[in-house]
Amino acid sequence: MRKFFVLLMILSMAFVAFSANQLEIFSWWTGGGEEEGLLALFDVFHKYYPDVEIINATVAGGAGTNAKAVLKTRMLGGNPPDSFQVHGGMELIDTYVVTGMMEPITDLLEEWGIIDKFPEDILKICSYKGEVYSIPVNVHRGNVVFYNKAILEEVGIEKVPSTWPEFIEVLKKIKKAGYIPLALGDKNKWTATHLFEDILLSTLGPYNYNGLWNGRTSFEHQGVKEALEIFKELMNYVNPNHASLTWQDATLLVFEGKAAFNVMGDWAEGYLKTLGWTPGKEFGWMVVPGTKGSFMVVTDTFGLPKNAPHRENAIKWLKIISSVEGQDTFNPIKGSIPARIDADRSLYDDYLIWSMDDFATNALCPSIIHGSAAPEAFVTALNDTINMFITRKDVKKALKEIIYAAEDYLE
Ligand code: BGC
């Protein structure tokens, strides 16, 4: 019997020693430029910590469609991963910080001497009551349109449209030429809301759009109704099978020369590059019509959950992802710009330099569907309304629902 207990003790010590050298990273980066970026980041980690085994815990589905629910269940069940992908802003603060599930990490940033190496606005949305709770690994842009240059050339579009009426004219021409004007893949719903929030930014302008989140702008503003009307009009130009495609499938339509435009965050830029395209050569980009001067911010961050099983390794992970080396390895692949202000610009392609320059000078506006602007309950309600709107096409009804959701879920 004693022998058995000794054996058990040895085994459990071996298990602790073994498990102590793991690191579980949770994300939804499973493909199309996303996984490539993550794996490159793992390589940087292993350069410094070769003995740590990384458990790549991913749940597929763009924008965290499925991952967010799995994560929440794990967090509520007291089974957190060591660190996880979470959007800076309400998704982090409202869901995990206010509820007491995260450790503050301000001290770590101070110890590493990098607290002043991130844009203030970005660090602010990762903070609560004076403490930082997550580290931004990137900044994605939400209000971009990518296009197939060959199709635009063939159809004779010399100047890219900058207003909605101009854009609709171009879409008409492309439709006539036999191509899909606007690629959409809303199987996972969020892409429709992504398009809607970009239109909303155009009709409200950055000042009023940002005002939606502090009560300065009412959802009864004319711009909300206008956005629904433009959205409805655009649906006449999307691929008929949009409801069965993912965001990658929609971007692929542009790559395959079947569709001209795709309104998507610039993770699509990362995807197009992994497919073999070069920005500016086979594909071009423009801001979503009417949003020049505004930058729809999407930021992926990682924090430290309370009771992380391998806390020390989680801290090592945070150190790597917050380093210039980590950020400059990840972002050129991912299609995002580094959150670090002292990154090496020479490593970024023409598209990303364009995005960096706009980020530095434009009005910054938090994305709704990518977790920054509003609490989860509002995001879910808006997402449902917009997706029903695609089939119902009832502006009045959708507007009413959005106003009710704002009353119910925004302070
Ligand atoms: C994330 C990106 C990701 C995209 C598509 C966004 O919410 O911030 O990192 O590439 O979703 O999955």
Tab-separated table of C-alpha atoms and ligand atoms in Angstrom:
chain	number	residue	atom	x	y	z
A	1	MET	CA	0.000	0.000	0.000
A	2	ARG	CA	2.816	2.405	0.961
A	3	LYS	CA	4.593	1.632	-2.273
A	4	PHE	CA	1.446	2.500	-4.144
A	5	PHE	CA	1.207	5.915	-2.459
A	6	VAL	CA	4.871	6.641	-3.144
A	7	LEU	CA	4.327	5.750	-6.778
A	8	LEU	CA	1.240	7.918	-6.881
A	9	MET	CA	3.188	10.818	-5.379
A	10	ILE	CA	6.008	10.437	-7.890
A	11	LEU	CA	3.496	10.271	-10.700
A	12	SER	CA	1.614	13.337	-9.538
A	13	MET	CA	4.884	15.271	-9.059
A	14	ALA	CA	5.903	14.280	-12.570
A	15	PHE	CA	2.507	15.451	-13.810
A	16	VAL	CA	2.856	18.812	-12.055
A	17	ALA	CA	6.395	19.221	-13.430
A	18	PHE	CA	5.159	18.333	-16.888
A	19	SER	CA	2.036	20.420	-16.836
A	20	ALA	CA	3.999	23.306	-15.339
A	21	ASN	CA	5.753	23.608	-18.632
A	22	GLN	CA	2.755	24.081	-20.799
A	23	LEU	CA	1.016	27.164	-22.068
A	24	GLU	CA	-2.508	27.072	-23.354
A	25	ILE	CA	-3.346	29.883	-25.759
A	26	PHE	CA	-6.997	30.219	-26.734
A	27	SER	CA	-8.070	31.966	-29.946
A	28	TRP	CA	-10.172	31.673	-33.097
A	29	TRP	CA	-7.236	32.058	-35.434
A	30	THR	CA	-7.551	28.898	-37.445
A	31	GLY	CA	-6.824	29.797	-41.036
A	32	GLY	CA	-6.594	32.285	-43.829
A	33	GLY	CA	-3.658	34.395	-42.636
A	34	GLU	CA	-4.812	34.174	-39.017
A	35	GLU	CA	-3.254	30.831	-38.157
A	36	GLU	CA	-0.083	31.722	-40.048
A	37	GLY	CA	0.350	34.810	-37.888
A	38	LEU	CA	-0.314	32.921	-34.670
A	39	LEU	CA	2.157	30.160	-35.509
A	40	ALA	CA	4.823	32.756	-36.310
A	41	LEU	CA	4.209	34.254	-32.892
A	42	PHE	CA	4.606	30.804	-31.322
A	43	ASP	CA	7.972	30.532	-33.097
A	44	VAL	CA	9.157	33.763	-31.492
A	45	PHE	CA	7.991	32.436	-28.131
A	46	HIS	CA	9.903	29.189	-28.613
A	47	LYS	CA	13.054	31.078	-29.548
A	48	TYR	CA	13.168	32.369	-25.955
A	49	TYR	CA	11.360	29.565	-24.154
A	50	PRO	CA	12.075	26.386	-26.114
A	51	ASP	CA	11.013	24.083	-23.287
A	52	VAL	CA	7.476	25.331	-22.969
A	53	GLU	CA	4.923	23.254	-24.796
A	54	ILE	CA	2.218	25.415	-26.349
A	55	ILE	CA	-1.299	24.067	-26.489
A	56	ASN	CA	-2.936	25.822	-29.415
A	57	ALA	CA	-6.558	25.856	-28.307
A	58	THR	CA	-8.540	27.233	-31.229
A	59	VAL	CA	-12.241	27.264	-31.951
A	60	ALA	CA	-12.924	28.032	-35.624
A	61	GLY	CA	-15.342	30.738	-36.724
A	62	GLY	CA	-14.515	34.273	-37.847
A	63	ALA	CA	-14.709	37.119	-35.308
A	64	GLY	CA	-14.993	34.553	-32.530
A	65	THR	CA	-18.474	33.397	-33.572
A	66	ASN	CA	-18.056	30.089	-31.746
A	67	ALA	CA	-14.934	30.739	-29.678
A	68	LYS	CA	-16.449	33.448	-27.507
A	69	ALA	CA	-19.182	31.151	-26.166
A	70	VAL	CA	-16.704	28.339	-25.456
A	71	LEU	CA	-14.388	30.754	-23.679
A	72	LYS	CA	-17.161	32.164	-21.545
A	73	THR	CA	-18.232	28.693	-20.450
A	74	ARG	CA	-14.668	27.841	-19.521
A	75	MET	CA	-14.132	31.076	-17.625
A	76	LEU	CA	-17.399	30.774	-15.723
A	77	GLY	CA	-16.633	27.142	-14.975
A	78	GLY	CA	-13.279	28.023	-13.409
A	79	ASN	CA	-11.325	26.390	-16.240
A	80	PRO	CA	-9.509	29.310	-17.878
A	81	PRO	CA	-6.866	28.925	-20.552
A	82	ASP	CA	-3.510	30.533	-19.668
A	83	SER	CA	-4.243	33.452	-21.960
A	84	PHE	CA	-6.876	34.175	-24.590
A	85	GLN	CA	-7.674	36.395	-27.544
A	86	VAL	CA	-10.134	39.095	-26.604
A	87	HIS	CA	-11.041	42.410	-28.209
A	88	GLY	CA	-9.959	45.480	-26.318
A	89	GLY	CA	-12.926	47.495	-25.024
A	90	MET	CA	-16.273	46.262	-23.744
A	91	GLU	CA	-15.719	42.613	-24.684
A	92	LEU	CA	-12.775	42.512	-22.292
A	93	ILE	CA	-13.939	44.936	-19.622
A	94	ASP	CA	-17.639	44.206	-19.389
A	95	THR	CA	-17.434	40.440	-19.807
A	96	TYR	CA	-14.269	39.559	-17.891
A	97	VAL	CA	-12.843	42.458	-15.878
A	98	VAL	CA	-15.880	43.913	-14.124
A	99	THR	CA	-16.864	40.352	-13.256
A	100	GLY	CA	-13.526	39.882	-11.493
A	101	MET	CA	-12.069	37.165	-13.696
A	102	MET	CA	-8.825	38.887	-14.754
A	103	GLU	CA	-5.604	39.951	-13.048
A	104	PRO	CA	-4.418	43.518	-13.582
A	105	ILE	CA	-1.134	43.610	-15.514
A	106	THR	CA	-0.074	47.255	-15.133
A	107	ASP	CA	2.890	46.200	-12.965
A	108	LEU	CA	4.190	43.873	-15.655
A	109	LEU	CA	4.086	46.601	-18.303
A	110	GLU	CA	5.907	48.919	-15.918
A	111	GLU	CA	8.493	46.290	-15.011
A	112	TRP	CA	9.178	45.669	-18.718
A	113	GLY	CA	9.433	49.429	-19.292
A	114	ILE	CA	6.834	49.469	-22.070
A	115	ILE	CA	3.759	51.073	-20.579
A	116	ASP	CA	4.353	54.177	-22.706
A	117	LYS	CA	4.967	52.189	-25.885
A	118	PHE	CA	1.308	51.795	-26.828
A	119	PRO	CA	-1.111	54.431	-28.144
A	120	GLU	CA	-2.954	55.940	-25.204
A	121	ASP	CA	-6.371	55.426	-26.804
A	122	ILE	CA	-5.744	51.726	-27.278
A	123	LEU	CA	-4.364	51.137	-23.799
A	124	LYS	CA	-7.305	53.058	-22.400
A	125	ILE	CA	-9.836	50.583	-23.785
A	126	CYS	CA	-7.801	47.741	-22.255
A	127	SER	CA	-7.978	49.414	-18.841
A	128	TYR	CA	-10.437	49.684	-15.983
A	129	LYS	CA	-10.215	51.888	-12.901
A	130	GLY	CA	-6.592	52.798	-13.590
A	131	GLU	CA	-5.323	49.265	-14.189
A	132	VAL	CA	-4.403	47.678	-17.520
A	133	TYR	CA	-5.969	44.262	-18.081
A	134	SER	CA	-4.774	43.167	-21.500
A	135	ILE	CA	-2.030	43.768	-24.024
A	136	PRO	CA	-2.940	44.769	-27.577
A	137	VAL	CA	-1.040	42.678	-30.083
A	138	ASN	CA	-2.347	44.569	-33.106
A	139	VAL	CA	-4.707	47.104	-34.591
A	140	HIS	CA	-6.950	45.991	-37.449
A	141	ARG	CA	-8.960	48.393	-39.560
A	142	GLY	CA	-12.647	47.651	-40.044
A	143	ASN	CA	-13.682	50.225	-42.668
A	144	VAL	CA	-11.833	48.940	-45.713
A	145	VAL	CA	-12.934	47.657	-49.110
A	146	PHE	CA	-10.631	45.313	-50.996
A	147	TYR	CA	-10.993	44.904	-54.734
A	148	ASN	CA	-9.836	42.854	-57.672
A	149	LYS	CA	-7.797	45.244	-59.797
A	150	ALA	CA	-8.160	43.255	-63.011
A	151	ILE	CA	-11.969	43.363	-62.851
A	152	LEU	CA	-12.036	47.112	-62.221
A	153	GLU	CA	-9.653	47.627	-65.098
A	154	GLU	CA	-11.694	45.452	-67.434
A	155	VAL	CA	-14.894	47.292	-66.562
A	156	GLY	CA	-13.115	50.613	-67.014
A	157	ILE	CA	-13.288	51.959	-63.463
A	158	GLU	CA	-10.443	54.432	-63.290
A	159	LYS	CA	-11.230	56.205	-60.046
A	160	VAL	CA	-12.386	54.281	-56.991
A	161	PRO	CA	-15.703	55.547	-55.610
A	162	SER	CA	-15.681	57.627	-52.447
A	163	THR	CA	-19.409	58.201	-51.879
A	164	TRP	CA	-22.322	55.768	-51.752
A	165	PRO	CA	-23.989	57.053	-54.955
A	166	GLU	CA	-20.649	56.685	-56.776
A	167	PHE	CA	-20.161	53.219	-55.329
A	168	ILE	CA	-23.653	52.103	-56.419
A	169	GLU	CA	-22.938	53.356	-59.955
A	170	VAL	CA	-19.760	51.277	-60.057
A	171	LEU	CA	-21.557	48.211	-58.650
A	172	LYS	CA	-24.155	48.536	-61.425
A	173	LYS	CA	-21.450	48.559	-64.093
A	174	ILE	CA	-19.794	45.517	-62.611
A	175	LYS	CA	-23.066	43.635	-62.448
A	176	LYS	CA	-23.682	44.414	-66.099
A	177	ALA	CA	-20.255	43.032	-66.958
A	178	GLY	CA	-21.282	39.695	-65.415
A	179	TYR	CA	-19.302	39.789	-62.166
A	180	ILE	CA	-20.491	39.698	-58.570
A	181	PRO	CA	-20.243	43.358	-57.569
A	182	LEU	CA	-19.937	42.923	-53.791
A	183	ALA	CA	-18.797	39.698	-52.139
A	184	LEU	CA	-20.523	38.841	-48.863
A	185	GLY	CA	-20.334	35.714	-46.711
A	186	ASP	CA	-22.723	36.105	-43.790
A	187	LYS	CA	-23.082	32.469	-42.785
A	188	ASN	CA	-21.739	33.487	-39.385
A	189	LYS	CA	-23.849	36.660	-39.271
A	190	TRP	CA	-21.170	39.085	-38.075
A	191	THR	CA	-20.007	40.090	-41.560
A	192	ALA	CA	-23.403	41.672	-42.253
A	193	THR	CA	-23.151	43.718	-39.071
A	194	HIS	CA	-19.554	44.553	-39.963
A	195	LEU	CA	-20.839	46.068	-43.209
A	196	PHE	CA	-23.655	47.847	-41.394
A	197	GLU	CA	-21.408	49.473	-38.797
A	198	ASP	CA	-19.156	50.798	-41.543
A	199	ILE	CA	-22.155	52.345	-43.266
A	200	LEU	CA	-23.302	53.749	-39.929
A	201	LEU	CA	-19.918	55.404	-39.496
A	202	SER	CA	-20.331	57.007	-42.915
A	203	THR	CA	-23.821	58.340	-42.318
A	204	LEU	CA	-23.163	59.587	-38.777
A	205	GLY	CA	-19.563	60.713	-39.132
A	206	PRO	CA	-16.985	59.907	-36.440
A	207	TYR	CA	-18.188	62.474	-33.901
A	208	ASN	CA	-21.771	61.256	-33.855
A	209	TYR	CA	-20.774	57.600	-34.215
A	210	ASN	CA	-18.533	57.845	-31.161
A	211	GLY	CA	-21.331	59.687	-29.410
A	212	LEU	CA	-23.537	56.586	-29.604
A	213	TRP	CA	-21.399	55.013	-26.889
A	214	ASN	CA	-21.582	57.797	-24.327
A	215	GLY	CA	-25.165	58.886	-24.829
A	216	ARG	CA	-24.259	62.037	-26.785
A	217	THR	CA	-25.859	60.668	-29.971
A	218	SER	CA	-29.307	59.152	-29.994
A	219	PHE	CA	-30.071	56.060	-32.060
A	220	GLU	CA	-33.010	58.058	-33.365
A	221	HIS	CA	-30.514	60.144	-35.322
A	222	GLN	CA	-31.411	60.279	-39.029
A	223	GLY	CA	-28.040	58.658	-39.837
A	224	VAL	CA	-29.127	55.325	-38.361
A	225	LYS	CA	-32.136	55.135	-40.673
A	226	GLU	CA	-30.028	56.238	-43.623
A	227	ALA	CA	-27.506	53.504	-42.876
A	228	LEU	CA	-30.256	50.886	-43.008
A	229	GLU	CA	-31.429	52.267	-46.336
A	230	ILE	CA	-27.954	52.137	-47.861
A	231	PHE	CA	-27.443	48.630	-46.489
A	232	LYS	CA	-30.717	47.529	-48.086
A	233	GLU	CA	-29.662	48.986	-51.434
A	234	LEU	CA	-26.263	47.260	-51.286
A	235	MET	CA	-27.923	43.873	-50.833
A	236	ASN	CA	-29.005	44.115	-54.485
A	237	TYR	CA	-25.377	43.686	-55.481
A	238	VAL	CA	-24.172	40.807	-53.321
A	239	ASN	CA	-23.705	37.178	-54.368
A	240	PRO	CA	-26.995	35.229	-54.064
A	241	ASN	CA	-25.345	32.478	-51.999
A	242	HIS	CA	-24.032	34.932	-49.378
A	243	ALA	CA	-25.849	33.184	-46.499
A	244	SER	CA	-23.908	29.969	-47.015
A	245	LEU	CA	-20.422	31.501	-47.167
A	246	THR	CA	-17.890	32.489	-44.510
A	247	TRP	CA	-15.791	35.653	-44.636
A	248	GLN	CA	-12.918	33.682	-46.170
A	249	ASP	CA	-15.220	32.287	-48.881
A	250	ALA	CA	-16.313	35.826	-49.738
A	251	THR	CA	-12.740	37.101	-49.918
A	252	LEU	CA	-11.925	34.102	-52.063
A	253	LEU	CA	-14.536	35.231	-54.619
A	254	VAL	CA	-12.425	38.348	-55.129
A	255	PHE	CA	-9.249	36.289	-55.361
A	256	GLU	CA	-10.794	33.906	-57.896
A	257	GLY	CA	-11.831	36.783	-60.133
A	258	LYS	CA	-15.547	36.208	-59.561
A	259	ALA	CA	-16.310	39.277	-57.434
A	260	ALA	CA	-15.034	42.846	-57.590
A	261	PHE	CA	-15.346	44.244	-54.041
A	262	ASN	CA	-15.311	42.905	-50.489
A	263	VAL	CA	-15.982	45.081	-47.461
A	264	MET	CA	-13.930	43.393	-44.772
A	265	GLY	CA	-11.503	44.083	-41.972
A	266	ASP	CA	-7.899	43.911	-43.061
A	267	TRP	CA	-7.464	40.330	-41.884
A	268	ALA	CA	-8.643	39.849	-45.497
A	269	GLU	CA	-5.385	41.509	-46.517
A	270	GLY	CA	-3.503	38.868	-44.536
A	271	TYR	CA	-5.595	36.166	-46.212
A	272	LEU	CA	-5.057	37.502	-49.741
A	273	LYS	CA	-1.315	37.561	-49.069
A	274	THR	CA	-1.257	33.959	-47.879
A	275	LEU	CA	-3.096	33.078	-51.107
A	276	GLY	CA	-0.162	34.587	-52.979
A	277	TRP	CA	-1.347	38.095	-53.880
A	278	THR	CA	0.667	41.254	-53.385
A	279	PRO	CA	-1.086	44.412	-52.151
A	280	GLY	CA	-1.284	47.004	-54.903
A	281	LYS	CA	-0.522	44.445	-57.589
A	282	GLU	CA	-3.479	42.088	-57.880
A	283	PHE	CA	-5.668	43.779	-55.304
A	284	GLY	CA	-6.328	47.336	-54.315
A	285	TRP	CA	-8.089	48.870	-51.322
A	286	MET	CA	-10.068	51.956	-50.381
A	287	VAL	CA	-11.884	53.207	-47.318
A	288	VAL	CA	-15.558	52.374	-47.080
A	289	PRO	CA	-17.365	55.180	-48.971
A	290	GLY	CA	-18.034	58.208	-46.809
A	291	THR	CA	-15.590	57.208	-44.074
A	292	LYS	CA	-12.432	58.984	-45.178
A	293	GLY	CA	-10.716	60.424	-42.124
A	294	SER	CA	-12.165	57.765	-39.802
A	295	PHE	CA	-10.504	54.562	-38.664
A	296	MET	CA	-12.740	51.768	-37.389
A	297	VAL	CA	-10.583	50.192	-34.711
A	298	VAL	CA	-10.467	46.446	-34.084
A	299	THR	CA	-7.826	45.332	-31.619
A	300	ASP	CA	-6.888	41.825	-30.547
A	301	THR	CA	-5.492	41.628	-27.052
A	302	PHE	CA	-4.374	39.017	-24.527
A	303	GLY	CA	-4.594	39.173	-20.756
A	304	LEU	CA	-4.012	37.122	-17.651
A	305	PRO	CA	-7.021	35.249	-16.283
A	306	LYS	CA	-7.149	34.671	-12.548
A	307	ASN	CA	-6.056	31.113	-11.718
A	308	ALA	CA	-4.305	30.628	-15.044
A	309	PRO	CA	-3.004	27.047	-14.724
A	310	HIS	CA	0.477	28.009	-15.945
A	311	ARG	CA	0.647	31.596	-14.751
A	312	GLU	CA	4.411	31.991	-15.164
A	313	ASN	CA	4.251	30.830	-18.759
A	314	ALA	CA	1.270	33.085	-19.412
A	315	ILE	CA	3.394	36.036	-18.263
A	316	LYS	CA	6.168	34.947	-20.626
A	317	TRP	CA	3.585	34.881	-23.429
A	318	LEU	CA	2.446	38.408	-22.583
A	319	LYS	CA	6.058	39.549	-22.642
A	320	ILE	CA	6.604	38.093	-26.116
A	321	ILE	CA	3.405	39.441	-27.657
A	322	SER	CA	4.071	42.883	-26.268
A	323	SER	CA	7.629	42.983	-27.608
A	324	VAL	CA	8.576	44.761	-30.820
A	325	GLU	CA	9.923	41.468	-32.149
A	326	GLY	CA	6.669	39.654	-31.421
A	327	GLN	CA	4.520	42.393	-32.924
A	328	ASP	CA	6.707	42.859	-35.990
A	329	THR	CA	6.625	39.126	-36.672
A	330	PHE	CA	2.894	38.697	-36.228
A	331	ASN	CA	1.371	41.768	-37.835
A	332	PRO	CA	2.883	41.807	-41.339
A	333	ILE	CA	1.401	38.303	-41.776
A	334	LYS	CA	-1.900	38.980	-40.027
A	335	GLY	CA	-2.703	42.084	-42.071
A	336	SER	CA	-2.764	44.345	-39.034
A	337	ILE	CA	-0.553	47.142	-37.815
A	338	PRO	CA	1.480	46.815	-34.618
A	339	ALA	CA	0.035	48.294	-31.455
A	340	ARG	CA	3.591	49.204	-30.386
A	341	ILE	CA	4.437	52.741	-31.463
A	342	ASP	CA	8.144	51.934	-31.832
A	343	ALA	CA	7.750	49.081	-34.331
A	344	ASP	CA	9.867	48.848	-37.482
A	345	ARG	CA	7.874	50.390	-40.369
A	346	SER	CA	10.231	48.966	-42.969
A	347	LEU	CA	8.799	45.490	-42.325
A	348	TYR	CA	5.287	46.439	-43.456
A	349	ASP	CA	3.811	46.397	-46.963
A	350	ASP	CA	2.193	49.310	-48.809
A	351	TYR	CA	-1.278	48.553	-47.515
A	352	LEU	CA	-0.135	48.397	-43.900
A	353	ILE	CA	1.891	51.604	-44.200
A	354	TRP	CA	-1.267	53.284	-45.523
A	355	SER	CA	-3.189	51.925	-42.557
A	356	MET	CA	-0.481	53.049	-40.085
A	357	ASP	CA	-0.553	56.585	-41.465
A	358	ASP	CA	-4.329	56.762	-41.265
A	359	PHE	CA	-4.325	55.337	-37.749
A	360	ALA	CA	-1.975	58.104	-36.669
A	361	THR	CA	-4.067	60.929	-38.164
A	362	ASN	CA	-7.696	59.778	-38.410
A	363	ALA	CA	-10.555	59.910	-35.908
A	364	LEU	CA	-10.519	56.558	-34.102
A	365	CYS	CA	-13.874	54.805	-33.815
A	366	PRO	CA	-14.430	51.565	-31.903
A	367	SER	CA	-16.003	48.644	-33.745
A	368	ILE	CA	-19.317	47.323	-32.435
A	369	ILE	CA	-19.280	43.828	-33.857
A	370	HIS	CA	-15.601	43.347	-32.969
A	371	GLY	CA	-16.226	43.937	-29.322
A	372	SER	CA	-14.917	47.394	-28.516
A	373	ALA	CA	-17.848	49.807	-28.519
A	374	ALA	CA	-20.760	48.157	-26.762
A	375	PRO	CA	-21.632	45.421	-24.266
A	376	GLU	CA	-22.282	41.930	-25.539
A	377	ALA	CA	-26.068	42.076	-25.100
A	378	PHE	CA	-26.341	45.071	-27.423
A	379	VAL	CA	-23.987	43.517	-29.984
A	380	THR	CA	-26.049	40.321	-30.058
A	381	ALA	CA	-29.327	42.236	-30.441
A	382	LEU	CA	-27.934	44.393	-33.255
A	383	ASN	CA	-26.458	41.351	-34.992
A	384	ASP	CA	-29.825	39.585	-34.894
A	385	THR	CA	-31.677	42.622	-36.190
A	386	ILE	CA	-29.290	43.223	-39.082
A	387	ASN	CA	-29.393	39.596	-40.110
A	388	MET	CA	-33.177	39.509	-40.055
A	389	PHE	CA	-33.197	42.791	-41.936
A	390	ILE	CA	-31.433	41.087	-44.852
A	391	THR	CA	-34.509	38.962	-45.461
A	392	ARG	CA	-37.243	41.235	-44.068
A	393	LYS	CA	-35.901	44.439	-45.626
A	394	ASP	CA	-38.121	46.452	-43.262
A	395	VAL	CA	-36.269	49.651	-42.355
A	396	LYS	CA	-38.875	50.856	-39.867
A	397	LYS	CA	-38.934	47.603	-37.945
A	398	ALA	CA	-35.152	47.263	-37.838
A	399	LEU	CA	-34.794	50.855	-36.676
A	400	LYS	CA	-37.276	50.307	-33.881
A	401	GLU	CA	-35.451	47.190	-32.725
A	402	ILE	CA	-32.114	48.990	-32.704
A	403	ILE	CA	-33.546	51.866	-30.676
A	404	TYR	CA	-35.061	49.407	-28.182
A	405	ALA	CA	-31.768	47.497	-27.905
A	406	ALA	CA	-29.948	50.754	-27.207
A	407	GLU	CA	-32.492	51.635	-24.509
A	408	ASP	CA	-32.217	48.204	-22.933
A	409	TYR	CA	-28.501	47.564	-23.108
A	410	LEU	CA	-26.600	50.862	-23.334
A	411	GLU	CA	-26.219	53.065	-20.313
B	1	BGC	C1	-10.456	39.656	-35.095
B	1	BGC	C2	-9.408	39.340	-36.134
B	1	BGC	C3	-9.860	38.166	-36.971
B	1	BGC	C4	-11.237	38.441	-37.542
B	1	BGC	C5	-11.798	37.313	-38.388
B	1	BGC	C6	-11.813	39.818	-35.745
B	1	BGC	O1	-12.800	39.964	-34.778
B	1	BGC	O2	-10.150	40.807	-34.393
B	1	BGC	O3	-8.181	39.039	-35.527
B	1	BGC	O4	-8.934	37.917	-37.977
B	1	BGC	O5	-12.125	38.665	-36.495
B	1	BGC	O6	-11.790	36.122	-37.695
